[in-house]
């Protein structure tokens, strides 16, 4: 395993040395992050730099690990997340204090640089209908504490439970609602608009706040920690490309919450492609040279999913090919490792159970955690994805090889031994052929698991059918999700069926 | 099939222990060429262990085992086994090979010419028609047919020695009797030196030239069936014969 990793790392280092690297722009897997990253990318391109887009990286941990190790160069992050989630420090009262703290600490600890904030916060927001705000004269959270006993709240279960959610809020503002109902994120805006509840929680730049013309109440006692958006930049880019850093700096202080809500609404509610919304935003900020007329290509939801698939045909085929390559390569490596390992373990017998169990533990590691762990070692992209998939494939193959060979017709094996076959001949001509169906069953299990797990590869920028699934989830686009999920499901069936044919071919004669 | 060049076997002072269990305790036994010695005794008497010393499936802790004039330790174990026929109780046919392929096993290992023809000849020897049975899978055979194939496989390369570990033990009485007859006929033709492990004194008397009675890793007595019946050396042998109701009539056959 170590040598395999060494070879892969060497290959990646060699690849890195031969070509001058473009600026790698990444995002986390939600709509606003996609949009900001696309704005970064277009701005860099407009300033003459080459860009490699890696949107939708797993989560904070993966994106940050990738940035810290120069696997990516820039992505949009929030100061509050940097302080609480990455540094693990308690919240600070003002936005300026948080920014000062994270920019100083990140530079010192990681060599990572926060560019000046973009100009808006995306923090927790408590919102009401405009009519409610007008009739009850609500502008701040202190106001709502006064009107609370008359209001029904619809809050996400997460917010109701967290110390920095409802309990803390009630304490800080001495707030009581008439009724608190748990509502999922998907339905709370509709419930508020329909008058079924009067107050909801959300994020301050949610496009739906603009869509329903809601009023976000000011956090006048600064209960919520500040979450200012900013570009954060890798050590490499900061040191080597002042031009890129300067280009990204042009966006600092240029966006506000209201504008961000409008932009997010176009992406998440109207379904306008991120590239178009980003271009329009940069144009209206005067950051793109040429004048481009704003187009609003909205999602035509009347069109059938079949038509959508037909339109996306080329992309789906390309992603399916990549997916298959990830699965095929990882399965091949896994067989090369697990098959000999299973055979060796069957020979040495004593430590076998322990080793196989240890391999089984790999299976239980959460995919995202494993990927995050590997980024400092292998960066992002295809290599860590394949290594992760290999690790996930080992167990069923090792287990089945071990059991299959151990339990292969023992009477036949001892007769073969007694008649003068060598151990190698017995393995090759008796045990392996007799164990073949069991080993193949392990390989099939690994392959089918792999097709599913490979969708996680999108979280570390390795492509495949996970890409539309991640993007579709971020942009609430069901058809995009299905354009990844359906081919992945079909692929699992096809892969299993093809390996079934291989199994028939390796099955020993008397069982055919 | 040309008659095999029969080889003499001997064990002298052979001991073997498995953990704390004594399987063989200083066994000495000489088997002349072309003889058929039956090793009889209860379970755990050491008869199978002794058999397995001759093709080095068991390595003794002490003592010398010879095949022909040679100490088996001087011979490569794999080469030794290829020169000795072996029939286990369950046949031990390779389930994924046809009958023909199974019988060819040792011929192929020894890389001799005319493999297919010799295998067919060996099948005929045990009373199986190669055209009918050659392409069958072992699981398509009856228990008796499987043992016939196992014997054909053991004899195909014309070994000088044949070791049989309770070869007919798992068969029904009628099939067992048929196979015993077949084996006796084959022995009559080939004169191959044979060692037969059995717990059945009647079978021993019927097939073997000599019977060695083992008890707790030691040989109680070795001689022809007639000698055993006429002059049992120990009380144990006497009791064993009485229990088996082995008669002088039978031993005279």
PDB file of C-alpha atoms in Angstrom, chain A residues 409 411-422 425 429-431 433-434 508-512, chain B residues 55 57 78 81-82 84-86 88 90-97 101 105-106 109 137 139 153:
ATOM      1  CA  UNK A 409     -12.577 -28.878  -1.056  1.00  0.00           C
ATOM      2  CA  UNK A 411     -10.290 -33.693   0.667  1.00  0.00           C
ATOM      3  CA  UNK A 412      -9.284 -32.851  -2.900  1.00  0.00           C
ATOM      4  CA  UNK A 413      -6.492 -30.587  -1.691  1.00  0.00           C
ATOM      5  CA  UNK A 414      -4.991 -33.199   0.625  1.00  0.00           C
ATOM      6  CA  UNK A 415      -5.227 -35.884  -2.077  1.00  0.00           C
ATOM      7  CA  UNK A 416      -3.477 -33.561  -4.534  1.00  0.00           C
ATOM      8  CA  UNK A 417      -0.785 -33.013  -1.920  1.00  0.00           C
ATOM      9  CA  UNK A 418      -0.419 -36.742  -1.262  1.00  0.00           C
ATOM     10  CA  UNK A 419      -0.059 -37.495  -4.982  1.00  0.00           C
ATOM     11  CA  UNK A 420       2.866 -35.110  -5.376  1.00  0.00           C
ATOM     12  CA  UNK A 421       1.517 -31.732  -6.416  1.00  0.00           C
ATOM     13  CA  UNK A 422       3.632 -28.877  -5.099  1.00  0.00           C
ATOM     14  CA  UNK A 425       0.555 -26.338  -8.255  1.00  0.00           C
ATOM     15  CA  UNK A 429      -4.666 -25.767 -10.280  1.00  0.00           C
ATOM     16  CA  UNK A 430      -6.875 -26.714  -7.355  1.00  0.00           C
ATOM     17  CA  UNK A 431      -7.492 -24.079  -4.707  1.00  0.00           C
ATOM     18  CA  UNK A 433     -10.104 -22.639  -9.467  1.00  0.00           C
ATOM     19  CA  UNK A 434     -12.293 -24.050  -6.700  1.00  0.00           C
ATOM     20  CA  UNK A 508     -14.904 -24.415 -12.457  1.00  0.00           C
ATOM     21  CA  UNK A 509     -16.197 -26.874 -15.065  1.00  0.00           C
ATOM     22  CA  UNK A 510     -18.279 -29.072 -12.795  1.00  0.00           C
ATOM     23  CA  UNK A 511     -20.385 -26.090 -11.684  1.00  0.00           C
ATOM     24  CA  UNK A 512     -21.148 -24.731 -15.140  1.00  0.00           C
TER      25      UNK A 512
ATOM     26  CA  UNK B  55       5.179 -41.012   1.436  1.00  0.00           C
ATOM     27  CA  UNK B  57       2.925 -36.951   4.648  1.00  0.00           C
ATOM     28  CA  UNK B  78       7.304 -34.301  -3.809  1.00  0.00           C
ATOM     29  CA  UNK B  81       4.885 -38.950  -3.560  1.00  0.00           C
ATOM     30  CA  UNK B  82       4.790 -38.940  -7.366  1.00  0.00           C
ATOM     31  CA  UNK B  84       3.896 -43.826  -4.785  1.00  0.00           C
ATOM     32  CA  UNK B  85       0.222 -44.469  -5.430  1.00  0.00           C
ATOM     33  CA  UNK B  86      -2.204 -43.140  -2.827  1.00  0.00           C
ATOM     34  CA  UNK B  88      -7.657 -41.819   0.472  1.00  0.00           C
ATOM     35  CA  UNK B  90     -13.038 -40.293   0.417  1.00  0.00           C
ATOM     36  CA  UNK B  91     -11.366 -40.744  -2.956  1.00  0.00           C
ATOM     37  CA  UNK B  92     -10.136 -37.145  -2.934  1.00  0.00           C
ATOM     38  CA  UNK B  93     -10.998 -36.631  -6.586  1.00  0.00           C
ATOM     39  CA  UNK B  94     -10.557 -33.057  -7.800  1.00  0.00           C
ATOM     40  CA  UNK B  95     -14.182 -31.991  -8.325  1.00  0.00           C
ATOM     41  CA  UNK B  96     -13.407 -29.486 -11.090  1.00  0.00           C
ATOM     42  CA  UNK B  97     -11.607 -32.053 -13.250  1.00  0.00           C
ATOM     43  CA  UNK B 101      -8.176 -35.511 -16.129  1.00  0.00           C
ATOM     44  CA  UNK B 105      -2.854 -36.237 -12.598  1.00  0.00           C
ATOM     45  CA  UNK B 106       0.315 -38.119 -11.646  1.00  0.00           C
ATOM     46  CA  UNK B 109       3.199 -34.416 -12.860  1.00  0.00           C
ATOM     47  CA  UNK B 137     -17.456 -35.037 -13.412  1.00  0.00           C
ATOM     48  CA  UNK B 139     -20.002 -35.644  -8.650  1.00  0.00           C
ATOM     49  CA  UNK B 153      -5.487 -42.472 -10.559  1.00  0.00           C
TER      50      UNK B 153
END
